[in-house]
PDB file of C-alpha atoms in Angstrom:
ATOM      1  CA  MET X 265     -25.774 -25.148  14.119  1.00  0.00           C
ATOM      2  CA  ASN X 266     -27.371 -23.205  16.946  1.00  0.00           C
ATOM      3  CA  PRO X 267     -30.009 -20.945  15.287  1.00  0.00           C
ATOM      4  CA  HIS X 268     -29.340 -18.300  17.956  1.00  0.00           C
ATOM      5  CA  PHE X 269     -25.595 -18.183  17.286  1.00  0.00           C
ATOM      6  CA  VAL X 270     -24.520 -14.914  15.662  1.00  0.00           C
ATOM      7  CA  GLN X 271     -21.298 -15.019  13.654  1.00  0.00           C
ATOM      8  CA  MET X 272     -19.232 -11.888  14.247  1.00  0.00           C
ATOM      9  CA  PRO X 273     -17.962 -10.359  10.998  1.00  0.00           C
ATOM     10  CA  PRO X 274     -14.221 -10.238  10.361  1.00  0.00           C
ATOM     11  CA  PRO X 275     -12.440  -6.860  10.496  1.00  0.00           C
ATOM     12  CA  MET X 276     -13.171  -4.806   7.389  1.00  0.00           C
ATOM     13  CA  VAL X 277     -10.548  -3.018   5.317  1.00  0.00           C
ATOM     14  CA  LEU X 278     -11.691  -0.431   2.784  1.00  0.00           C
ATOM     15  CA  SER X 279      -9.347   0.037  -0.163  1.00  0.00           C
ATOM     16  CA  PHE X 280      -9.299   3.043  -2.487  1.00  0.00           C
ATOM     17  CA  ALA X 281      -7.382   1.932  -5.587  1.00  0.00           C
ATOM     18  CA  ALA X 282      -7.426   1.345  -9.329  1.00  0.00           C
ATOM     19  CA  SER X 283      -8.541  -1.928 -10.853  1.00  0.00           C
ATOM     20  CA  ASP X 284      -5.740  -4.084 -12.271  1.00  0.00           C
ATOM     21  CA  PRO X 285      -7.077  -6.682 -14.723  1.00  0.00           C
ATOM     22  CA  SER X 286      -3.938  -8.809 -14.293  1.00  0.00           C
ATOM     23  CA  GLY X 287      -4.679  -9.372 -10.604  1.00  0.00           C
ATOM     24  CA  GLY X 288      -1.114  -8.456  -9.741  1.00  0.00           C
ATOM     25  CA  ALA X 289      -1.586  -5.034  -8.172  1.00  0.00           C
ATOM     26  CA  GLY X 290      -4.299  -2.502  -7.394  1.00  0.00           C
ATOM     27  CA  LEU X 291      -7.678  -3.415  -5.970  1.00  0.00           C
ATOM     28  CA  GLN X 292      -7.256  -7.067  -6.826  1.00  0.00           C
ATOM     29  CA  ALA X 293      -4.031  -7.272  -4.825  1.00  0.00           C
ATOM     30  CA  ASP X 294      -5.666  -5.466  -1.912  1.00  0.00           C
ATOM     31  CA  LEU X 295      -8.686  -7.786  -1.893  1.00  0.00           C
ATOM     32  CA  MET X 296      -6.592 -10.945  -2.002  1.00  0.00           C
ATOM     33  CA  THR X 297      -4.169  -9.747   0.681  1.00  0.00           C
ATOM     34  CA  ALA X 298      -6.847  -8.644   3.131  1.00  0.00           C
ATOM     35  CA  SER X 299      -8.747 -11.894   2.593  1.00  0.00           C
ATOM     36  CA  ALA X 300      -5.629 -14.020   3.083  1.00  0.00           C
ATOM     37  CA  LEU X 301      -5.062 -12.294   6.421  1.00  0.00           C
ATOM     38  CA  GLY X 302      -8.542 -12.879   7.775  1.00  0.00           C
ATOM     39  CA  CYS X 303     -10.209  -9.578   6.918  1.00  0.00           C
ATOM     40  CA  HIS X 304     -13.210  -8.738   4.792  1.00  0.00           C
ATOM     41  CA  ALA X 305     -12.146  -6.504   1.906  1.00  0.00           C
ATOM     42  CA  LEU X 306     -14.248  -3.580   0.721  1.00  0.00           C
ATOM     43  CA  SER X 307     -13.290  -1.706  -2.447  1.00  0.00           C
ATOM     44  CA  VAL X 308     -13.733   1.726  -3.971  1.00  0.00           C
ATOM     45  CA  THR X 309     -12.621   1.846  -7.598  1.00  0.00           C
ATOM     46  CA  THR X 310     -10.719   5.062  -8.334  1.00  0.00           C
ATOM     47  CA  ALA X 311      -9.578   4.256 -11.879  1.00  0.00           C
ATOM     48  CA  LEU X 312      -9.731   1.633 -14.601  1.00  0.00           C
ATOM     49  CA  THR X 313      -6.495   0.508 -16.181  1.00  0.00           C
ATOM     50  CA  VAL X 314      -5.330  -1.327 -19.249  1.00  0.00           C
ATOM     51  CA  GLN X 315      -2.355  -3.313 -18.020  1.00  0.00           C
ATOM     52  CA  ASP X 316      -0.737  -6.711 -17.786  1.00  0.00           C
ATOM     53  CA  SER X 317       2.291  -8.145 -16.032  1.00  0.00           C
ATOM     54  CA  VAL X 318       4.570  -6.115 -18.325  1.00  0.00           C
ATOM     55  CA  GLY X 319       3.265  -2.605 -17.705  1.00  0.00           C
ATOM     56  CA  VAL X 320       0.427  -0.080 -17.758  1.00  0.00           C
ATOM     57  CA  ALA X 321      -0.901   0.995 -21.172  1.00  0.00           C
ATOM     58  CA  SER X 322      -3.551   3.510 -20.071  1.00  0.00           C
ATOM     59  CA  ILE X 323      -5.565   4.793 -17.105  1.00  0.00           C
ATOM     60  CA  LEU X 324      -9.118   6.131 -16.951  1.00  0.00           C
ATOM     61  CA  ALA X 325      -9.861   7.948 -13.696  1.00  0.00           C
ATOM     62  CA  VAL X 326     -13.303   7.402 -12.191  1.00  0.00           C
ATOM     63  CA  ASP X 327     -15.295  10.597 -11.644  1.00  0.00           C
ATOM     64  CA  ALA X 328     -14.767  11.958  -8.123  1.00  0.00           C
ATOM     65  CA  ASP X 329     -18.513  11.958  -7.404  1.00  0.00           C
ATOM     66  CA  TRP X 330     -18.626   8.244  -8.161  1.00  0.00           C
ATOM     67  CA  VAL X 331     -15.658   7.667  -5.870  1.00  0.00           C
ATOM     68  CA  GLU X 332     -17.420   9.520  -3.073  1.00  0.00           C
ATOM     69  CA  ASP X 333     -20.717   7.688  -3.603  1.00  0.00           C
ATOM     70  CA  GLN X 334     -18.990   4.294  -3.528  1.00  0.00           C
ATOM     71  CA  ALA X 335     -17.220   5.096  -0.262  1.00  0.00           C
ATOM     72  CA  ARG X 336     -20.057   6.856   1.544  1.00  0.00           C
ATOM     73  CA  THR X 337     -22.494   4.047   0.710  1.00  0.00           C
ATOM     74  CA  LEU X 338     -20.176   1.432   2.172  1.00  0.00           C
ATOM     75  CA  LEU X 339     -19.243   3.480   5.233  1.00  0.00           C
ATOM     76  CA  GLU X 340     -22.874   4.123   6.115  1.00  0.00           C
ATOM     77  CA  ASP X 341     -23.570   0.394   6.005  1.00  0.00           C
ATOM     78  CA  MET X 342     -20.503  -1.403   7.361  1.00  0.00           C
ATOM     79  CA  PRO X 343     -18.042  -0.867  10.254  1.00  0.00           C
ATOM     80  CA  VAL X 344     -14.691  -0.251   8.569  1.00  0.00           C
ATOM     81  CA  ALA X 345     -11.603  -0.914  10.727  1.00  0.00           C
ATOM     82  CA  ALA X 346      -8.858   0.471   8.446  1.00  0.00           C
ATOM     83  CA  PHE X 347      -8.317   2.278   5.148  1.00  0.00           C
ATOM     84  CA  LYS X 348      -5.776   1.427   2.462  1.00  0.00           C
ATOM     85  CA  ILE X 349      -5.011   3.905  -0.332  1.00  0.00           C
ATOM     86  CA  GLY X 350      -3.303   3.111  -3.621  1.00  0.00           C
ATOM     87  CA  LEU X 351      -3.458   4.587  -7.126  1.00  0.00           C
ATOM     88  CA  LEU X 352      -6.120   7.310  -7.138  1.00  0.00           C
ATOM     89  CA  GLY X 353      -6.171   8.434 -10.753  1.00  0.00           C
ATOM     90  CA  SER X 354      -6.658  12.189 -10.313  1.00  0.00           C
ATOM     91  CA  ALA X 355      -6.116  15.124  -7.979  1.00  0.00           C
ATOM     92  CA  GLU X 356      -9.909  15.484  -7.735  1.00  0.00           C
ATOM     93  CA  ASN X 357     -10.155  11.958  -6.338  1.00  0.00           C
ATOM     94  CA  MET X 358      -7.480  12.768  -3.779  1.00  0.00           C
ATOM     95  CA  LEU X 359      -9.421  15.804  -2.602  1.00  0.00           C
ATOM     96  CA  ILE X 360     -12.683  13.902  -2.186  1.00  0.00           C
ATOM     97  CA  ILE X 361     -10.973  10.994  -0.401  1.00  0.00           C
ATOM     98  CA  ALA X 362      -9.324  13.452   1.990  1.00  0.00           C
ATOM     99  CA  GLU X 363     -12.783  14.782   2.867  1.00  0.00           C
ATOM    100  CA  ILE X 364     -13.982  11.244   3.559  1.00  0.00           C
ATOM    101  CA  LEU X 365     -10.975  10.316   5.699  1.00  0.00           C
ATOM    102  CA  ALA X 366     -11.383  13.494   7.742  1.00  0.00           C
ATOM    103  CA  ASP X 367     -14.774  12.185   8.861  1.00  0.00           C
ATOM    104  CA  TYR X 368     -13.129   9.064  10.348  1.00  0.00           C
ATOM    105  CA  PRO X 369     -10.111  10.427  12.238  1.00  0.00           C
ATOM    106  CA  LEU X 370      -9.771   7.412  14.552  1.00  0.00           C
ATOM    107  CA  LEU X 371      -9.317   4.841  11.790  1.00  0.00           C
ATOM    108  CA  PRO X 372      -5.799   3.955  10.600  1.00  0.00           C
ATOM    109  CA  VAL X 373      -4.876   4.957   7.038  1.00  0.00           C
ATOM    110  CA  VAL X 374      -2.152   3.139   5.105  1.00  0.00           C
ATOM    111  CA  LEU X 375      -1.059   5.018   1.979  1.00  0.00           C
ATOM    112  CA  ASP X 376       0.954   3.362  -0.772  1.00  0.00           C
ATOM    113  CA  PRO X 377       2.054   6.270  -3.021  1.00  0.00           C
ATOM    114  CA  VAL X 378       1.849   4.610  -6.435  1.00  0.00           C
ATOM    115  CA  LEU X 379       3.772   7.033  -8.667  1.00  0.00           C
ATOM    116  CA  ALA X 380       5.011   4.682 -11.397  1.00  0.00           C
ATOM    117  CA  SER X 381       4.624   1.097 -12.536  1.00  0.00           C
ATOM    118  CA  GLY X 382       7.374  -1.460 -12.173  1.00  0.00           C
ATOM    119  CA  ARG X 383       8.304  -0.809 -15.803  1.00  0.00           C
ATOM    120  CA  GLY X 384       8.513   2.922 -15.123  1.00  0.00           C
ATOM    121  CA  ASP X 385       5.173   4.048 -16.578  1.00  0.00           C
ATOM    122  CA  GLU X 386       4.242   7.400 -14.996  1.00  0.00           C
ATOM    123  CA  LEU X 387       1.078   7.068 -12.910  1.00  0.00           C
ATOM    124  CA  ALA X 388       1.023  10.457 -11.165  1.00  0.00           C
ATOM    125  CA  ASP X 389       1.771  13.950 -12.468  1.00  0.00           C
ATOM    126  CA  GLU X 390       3.168  16.842 -10.444  1.00  0.00           C
ATOM    127  CA  GLU X 391      -0.297  18.192  -9.605  1.00  0.00           C
ATOM    128  CA  MET X 392      -1.282  14.841  -8.145  1.00  0.00           C
ATOM    129  CA  ILE X 393       1.951  14.567  -6.166  1.00  0.00           C
ATOM    130  CA  GLY X 394       1.455  18.055  -4.751  1.00  0.00           C
ATOM    131  CA  THR X 395      -2.147  17.301  -3.814  1.00  0.00           C
ATOM    132  CA  LEU X 396      -1.115  14.036  -2.171  1.00  0.00           C
ATOM    133  CA  ARG X 397       1.434  15.900  -0.045  1.00  0.00           C
ATOM    134  CA  GLU X 398      -0.954  18.670   0.922  1.00  0.00           C
ATOM    135  CA  VAL X 399      -4.217  16.873   1.653  1.00  0.00           C
ATOM    136  CA  LEU X 400      -3.552  13.150   2.135  1.00  0.00           C
ATOM    137  CA  LEU X 401      -0.253  12.915   4.009  1.00  0.00           C
ATOM    138  CA  PRO X 402      -1.626  14.883   7.005  1.00  0.00           C
ATOM    139  CA  LEU X 403      -4.357  12.215   7.300  1.00  0.00           C
ATOM    140  CA  THR X 404      -2.045   9.231   6.848  1.00  0.00           C
ATOM    141  CA  THR X 405      -1.099   6.854   9.637  1.00  0.00           C
ATOM    142  CA  ILE X 406       1.586   4.945   7.691  1.00  0.00           C
ATOM    143  CA  LEU X 407       3.126   5.958   4.362  1.00  0.00           C
ATOM    144  CA  THR X 408       4.842   3.070   2.534  1.00  0.00           C
ATOM    145  CA  PRO X 409       7.057   4.431  -0.287  1.00  0.00           C
ATOM    146  CA  ASN X 410       9.937   2.636  -1.913  1.00  0.00           C
ATOM    147  CA  SER X 411      13.149   4.652  -2.088  1.00  0.00           C
ATOM    148  CA  LEU X 412      12.362   6.063  -5.553  1.00  0.00           C
ATOM    149  CA  GLU X 413       8.914   7.224  -4.440  1.00  0.00           C
ATOM    150  CA  ALA X 414      10.293   8.611  -1.182  1.00  0.00           C
ATOM    151  CA  ARG X 415      12.819  10.819  -2.962  1.00  0.00           C
ATOM    152  CA  ARG X 416      10.225  12.063  -5.430  1.00  0.00           C
ATOM    153  CA  LEU X 417       7.647  12.748  -2.717  1.00  0.00           C
ATOM    154  CA  ALA X 418      10.231  14.537  -0.601  1.00  0.00           C
ATOM    155  CA  ASP X 419      10.741  16.862  -3.591  1.00  0.00           C
ATOM    156  CA  GLU X 420      14.459  16.568  -3.152  1.00  0.00           C
ATOM    157  CA  ALA X 421      16.517  18.949  -5.251  1.00  0.00           C
ATOM    158  CA  HIS X 422      19.546  16.690  -5.434  1.00  0.00           C
ATOM    159  CA  ASP X 423      20.558  15.249  -8.775  1.00  0.00           C
ATOM    160  CA  ALA X 424      21.357  11.550  -8.499  1.00  0.00           C
ATOM    161  CA  ASN X 425      24.409  12.228 -10.694  1.00  0.00           C
ATOM    162  CA  ASP X 426      25.795  14.898  -8.367  1.00  0.00           C
ATOM    163  CA  ALA X 427      28.914  14.143  -6.386  1.00  0.00           C
ATOM    164  CA  ASP X 428      26.867  14.117  -3.194  1.00  0.00           C
ATOM    165  CA  GLY X 429      24.519  11.482  -4.637  1.00  0.00           C
ATOM    166  CA  PRO X 430      20.775  11.211  -4.008  1.00  0.00           C
ATOM    167  CA  LEU X 431      19.146  12.415  -0.828  1.00  0.00           C
ATOM    168  CA  ALA X 432      19.757  10.058   2.104  1.00  0.00           C
ATOM    169  CA  LEU X 433      16.751   7.967   2.993  1.00  0.00           C
ATOM    170  CA  ASP X 434      16.836   9.133   6.622  1.00  0.00           C
ATOM    171  CA  ASP X 435      16.466  12.704   5.358  1.00  0.00           C
ATOM    172  CA  CYS X 436      13.636  11.655   3.029  1.00  0.00           C
ATOM    173  CA  ALA X 437      11.791  10.049   5.931  1.00  0.00           C
ATOM    174  CA  GLN X 438      12.091  13.153   8.088  1.00  0.00           C
ATOM    175  CA  ARG X 439      10.864  15.355   5.252  1.00  0.00           C
ATOM    176  CA  LEU X 440       7.877  13.097   4.637  1.00  0.00           C
ATOM    177  CA  LEU X 441       7.026  13.036   8.339  1.00  0.00           C
ATOM    178  CA  SER X 442       7.097  16.835   8.315  1.00  0.00           C
ATOM    179  CA  PHE X 443       4.225  16.760   5.795  1.00  0.00           C
ATOM    180  CA  GLY X 444       2.006  15.296   8.511  1.00  0.00           C
ATOM    181  CA  CYS X 445       1.963  11.495   8.325  1.00  0.00           C
ATOM    182  CA  GLN X 446       2.522   9.669  11.618  1.00  0.00           C
ATOM    183  CA  TYR X 447       4.863   6.942  10.342  1.00  0.00           C
ATOM    184  CA  VAL X 448       6.908   6.231   7.230  1.00  0.00           C
ATOM    185  CA  LEU X 449       7.944   2.722   6.225  1.00  0.00           C
ATOM    186  CA  LEU X 450      10.734   3.142   3.650  1.00  0.00           C
ATOM    187  CA  THR X 451      11.344   0.005   1.618  1.00  0.00           C
ATOM    188  CA  GLY X 452      14.779  -0.667   0.186  1.00  0.00           C
ATOM    189  CA  THR X 453      14.030  -2.924  -2.765  1.00  0.00           C
ATOM    190  CA  HIS X 454      15.394  -0.374  -5.247  1.00  0.00           C
ATOM    191  CA  GLU X 455      18.576   0.345  -3.288  1.00  0.00           C
ATOM    192  CA  ASN X 456      21.909  -1.211  -4.273  1.00  0.00           C
ATOM    193  CA  THR X 457      22.333  -3.325  -1.147  1.00  0.00           C
ATOM    194  CA  PRO X 458      23.039  -7.077  -0.775  1.00  0.00           C
ATOM    195  CA  ARG X 459      19.866  -7.524   1.267  1.00  0.00           C
ATOM    196  CA  VAL X 460      16.672  -5.490   1.374  1.00  0.00           C
ATOM    197  CA  VAL X 461      16.433  -3.139   4.357  1.00  0.00           C
ATOM    198  CA  ASN X 462      13.029  -1.715   5.291  1.00  0.00           C
ATOM    199  CA  SER X 463      12.986   1.038   7.912  1.00  0.00           C
ATOM    200  CA  LEU X 464      10.095   2.368   9.973  1.00  0.00           C
ATOM    201  CA  TYR X 465      10.249   5.985  11.159  1.00  0.00           C
ATOM    202  CA  GLY X 466       7.960   7.831  13.555  1.00  0.00           C
ATOM    203  CA  ARG X 467       7.406  11.530  14.156  1.00  0.00           C
ATOM    204  CA  GLU X 468       8.327  11.421  17.812  1.00  0.00           C
ATOM    205  CA  ARG X 469      11.248   8.980  17.967  1.00  0.00           C
ATOM    206  CA  GLY X 470      12.765   8.843  14.486  1.00  0.00           C
ATOM    207  CA  LEU X 471      13.940   5.400  13.400  1.00  0.00           C
ATOM    208  CA  LEU X 472      11.809   2.804  15.180  1.00  0.00           C
ATOM    209  CA  ARG X 473      12.928  -0.435  13.543  1.00  0.00           C
ATOM    210  CA  SER X 474      14.854  -1.803  10.577  1.00  0.00           C
ATOM    211  CA  ASP X 475      14.078  -5.211   9.132  1.00  0.00           C
ATOM    212  CA  VAL X 476      16.466  -7.024   6.795  1.00  0.00           C
ATOM    213  CA  TRP X 477      15.262  -9.526   4.201  1.00  0.00           C
ATOM    214  CA  ASP X 478      17.003 -11.760   1.682  1.00  0.00           C
ATOM    215  CA  ARG X 479      16.828 -10.185  -1.759  1.00  0.00           C
ATOM    216  CA  LEU X 480      14.726 -12.362  -4.061  1.00  0.00           C
ATOM    217  CA  PRO X 481      15.629 -12.819  -7.728  1.00  0.00           C
ATOM    218  CA  GLY X 482      13.554 -11.163 -10.426  1.00  0.00           C
ATOM    219  CA  SER X 483      10.950  -8.421 -10.061  1.00  0.00           C
ATOM    220  CA  TYR X 484       7.372  -8.503  -8.841  1.00  0.00           C
ATOM    221  CA  HIS X 485       4.152  -6.814  -9.902  1.00  0.00           C
ATOM    222  CA  GLY X 486       2.160  -5.669  -6.875  1.00  0.00           C
ATOM    223  CA  SER X 487       4.708  -6.064  -4.089  1.00  0.00           C
ATOM    224  CA  GLY X 488       4.025  -2.568  -2.732  1.00  0.00           C
ATOM    225  CA  CYS X 489       0.257  -3.047  -2.843  1.00  0.00           C
ATOM    226  CA  THR X 490       0.641  -6.341  -0.994  1.00  0.00           C
ATOM    227  CA  LEU X 491       2.779  -4.830   1.754  1.00  0.00           C
ATOM    228  CA  ALA X 492       0.516  -1.827   2.327  1.00  0.00           C
ATOM    229  CA  SER X 493      -2.634  -3.966   2.312  1.00  0.00           C
ATOM    230  CA  ALA X 494      -1.070  -6.425   4.746  1.00  0.00           C
ATOM    231  CA  ILE X 495      -0.241  -3.580   7.128  1.00  0.00           C
ATOM    232  CA  ALA X 496      -3.825  -2.309   6.891  1.00  0.00           C
ATOM    233  CA  ALA X 497      -5.168  -5.805   7.557  1.00  0.00           C
ATOM    234  CA  HIS X 498      -3.006  -6.275  10.639  1.00  0.00           C
ATOM    235  CA  LEU X 499      -3.952  -2.829  11.961  1.00  0.00           C
ATOM    236  CA  ALA X 500      -7.617  -3.693  11.387  1.00  0.00           C
ATOM    237  CA  ARG X 501      -7.083  -6.820  13.469  1.00  0.00           C
ATOM    238  CA  GLY X 502      -5.743  -4.697  16.327  1.00  0.00           C
ATOM    239  CA  LEU X 503      -1.957  -5.044  16.121  1.00  0.00           C
ATOM    240  CA  PRO X 504       0.106  -2.016  17.148  1.00  0.00           C
ATOM    241  CA  VAL X 505       1.959  -0.238  14.352  1.00  0.00           C
ATOM    242  CA  SER X 506       5.411  -1.771  14.811  1.00  0.00           C
ATOM    243  CA  GLU X 507       4.049  -5.318  15.072  1.00  0.00           C
ATOM    244  CA  ALA X 508       1.725  -4.789  12.101  1.00  0.00           C
ATOM    245  CA  VAL X 509       4.652  -3.587  10.004  1.00  0.00           C
ATOM    246  CA  GLN X 510       6.818  -6.577  10.919  1.00  0.00           C
ATOM    247  CA  ALA X 511       4.033  -9.121  10.340  1.00  0.00           C
ATOM    248  CA  ALA X 512       3.122  -7.520   7.002  1.00  0.00           C
ATOM    249  CA  GLN X 513       6.722  -7.681   5.807  1.00  0.00           C
ATOM    250  CA  GLU X 514       6.932 -11.351   6.680  1.00  0.00           C
ATOM    251  CA  PHE X 515       3.696 -12.104   4.826  1.00  0.00           C
ATOM    252  CA  THR X 516       4.828 -10.109   1.788  1.00  0.00           C
ATOM    253  CA  TRP X 517       8.268 -11.735   1.621  1.00  0.00           C
ATOM    254  CA  HIS X 518       6.718 -15.212   1.632  1.00  0.00           C
ATOM    255  CA  ALA X 519       4.115 -14.182  -0.960  1.00  0.00           C
ATOM    256  CA  LEU X 520       6.915 -12.948  -3.219  1.00  0.00           C
ATOM    257  CA  ALA X 521       9.080 -16.009  -2.593  1.00  0.00           C
ATOM    258  CA  ALA X 522       6.136 -18.181  -3.676  1.00  0.00           C
ATOM    259  CA  GLY X 523       5.398 -15.903  -6.623  1.00  0.00           C
ATOM    260  CA  PHE X 524       4.823 -17.145 -10.154  1.00  0.00           C
ATOM    261  CA  ARG X 525       5.293 -15.821 -13.680  1.00  0.00           C
ATOM    262  CA  ALA X 526       1.817 -15.811 -15.183  1.00  0.00           C
ATOM    263  CA  GLY X 527       2.669 -13.855 -18.329  1.00  0.00           C
ATOM    264  CA  MET X 528       5.591 -12.309 -20.167  1.00  0.00           C
ATOM    265  CA  GLY X 529       6.441  -9.671 -17.573  1.00  0.00           C
ATOM    266  CA  GLN X 530       7.010  -9.518 -13.829  1.00  0.00           C
ATOM    267  CA  HIS X 531       6.239 -12.293 -11.375  1.00  0.00           C
ATOM    268  CA  LEU X 532       2.985 -12.044  -9.405  1.00  0.00           C
ATOM    269  CA  PRO X 533       2.953 -12.534  -5.627  1.00  0.00           C
ATOM    270  CA  ASP X 534       1.066 -15.571  -4.367  1.00  0.00           C
ATOM    271  CA  ARG X 535      -0.977 -14.140  -1.503  1.00  0.00           C
ATOM    272  CA  PHE X 536      -2.499 -17.557  -0.834  1.00  0.00           C
ATOM    273  CA  PHE X 537       0.833 -19.340  -0.489  1.00  0.00           C
ATOM    274  CA  ARG X 538      -0.293 -20.863   2.803  1.00  0.00           C
ATOM    275  CA  THR X 539      -3.032 -22.876   1.104  1.00  0.00           C
ATOM    276  CA  ARG X 540      -1.132 -24.220  -1.926  1.00  0.00           C
ATOM    277  CA  VAL X 541      -0.568 -27.934  -2.142  1.00  0.00           C
ATOM    278  CA  SER X 542       3.086 -28.802  -2.659  1.00  0.00           C
ATOM    279  CA  SER X 543       4.855 -32.113  -3.069  1.00  0.00           C
ATOM    280  CA  GLY X 544       5.169 -32.226   0.681  1.00  0.00           C
ATOM    281  CA  GLY X 545       1.455 -31.776   1.282  1.00  0.00           C
ATOM    282  CA  LEU X 546      -0.620 -28.781   2.360  1.00  0.00           C
ATOM    283  CA  VAL X 547       1.432 -25.663   3.074  1.00  0.00           C
ATOM    284  CA  VAL X 548       0.357 -24.029   6.338  1.00  0.00           C
TER     285      VAL X 548
END
């Protein structure tokens, strides 16, 4: 090797999220996804959790000062190309992260609003949801809620049992955009449709694209984390928003399709599906 050759570092994605000991979601999902897509993953731990593939038993939020120190130390040392935000643990953490993001207005921010686990465990109270709307959405480049999260974040007053039904997703997207984020990617996994429809909306032009995917059997732990992290990784690598969203969906669908059941609960995505050896040889 040429001793004068300098290896350029890969793009760096900084994730603010809770630790998931199962490796299915949270920081672990973010680290694996960013790495699989050619980025170097940096992490700021916002909370510790007791959880497995079945559900979340308890959460311990990290003190906001510790969250700030973790992030500031990394940001002063390394050139971050994109931020990814997941479960934050407390309203105080949201406030301190908003202050940090405001110091880096040119970097893309992908926010996955983790409000509940796949089993339905509540992961955010009303104070946290209100703080997220007020201080984080105005700093967000792309918000990536599923339909349940979108309706809750939009603070819709409709009752799902009313004759009119739940708030239309188009209306949810417009309401969320009005809170200040630049784009909303609404995922349709929880909708009663034959295939999954994911729709990207922008503040200026409304609906920008809809992508349709075959609905996979079963349920998956960490699918939302994987999608949001993949978008952040592609943005860090320089793709424009629409292309990053499409490429991230494709990666996520294949990771889910190759998923495995490691425990007694949901399947886990295989973010390294490209490197697994199958009966036909190396998967590329």
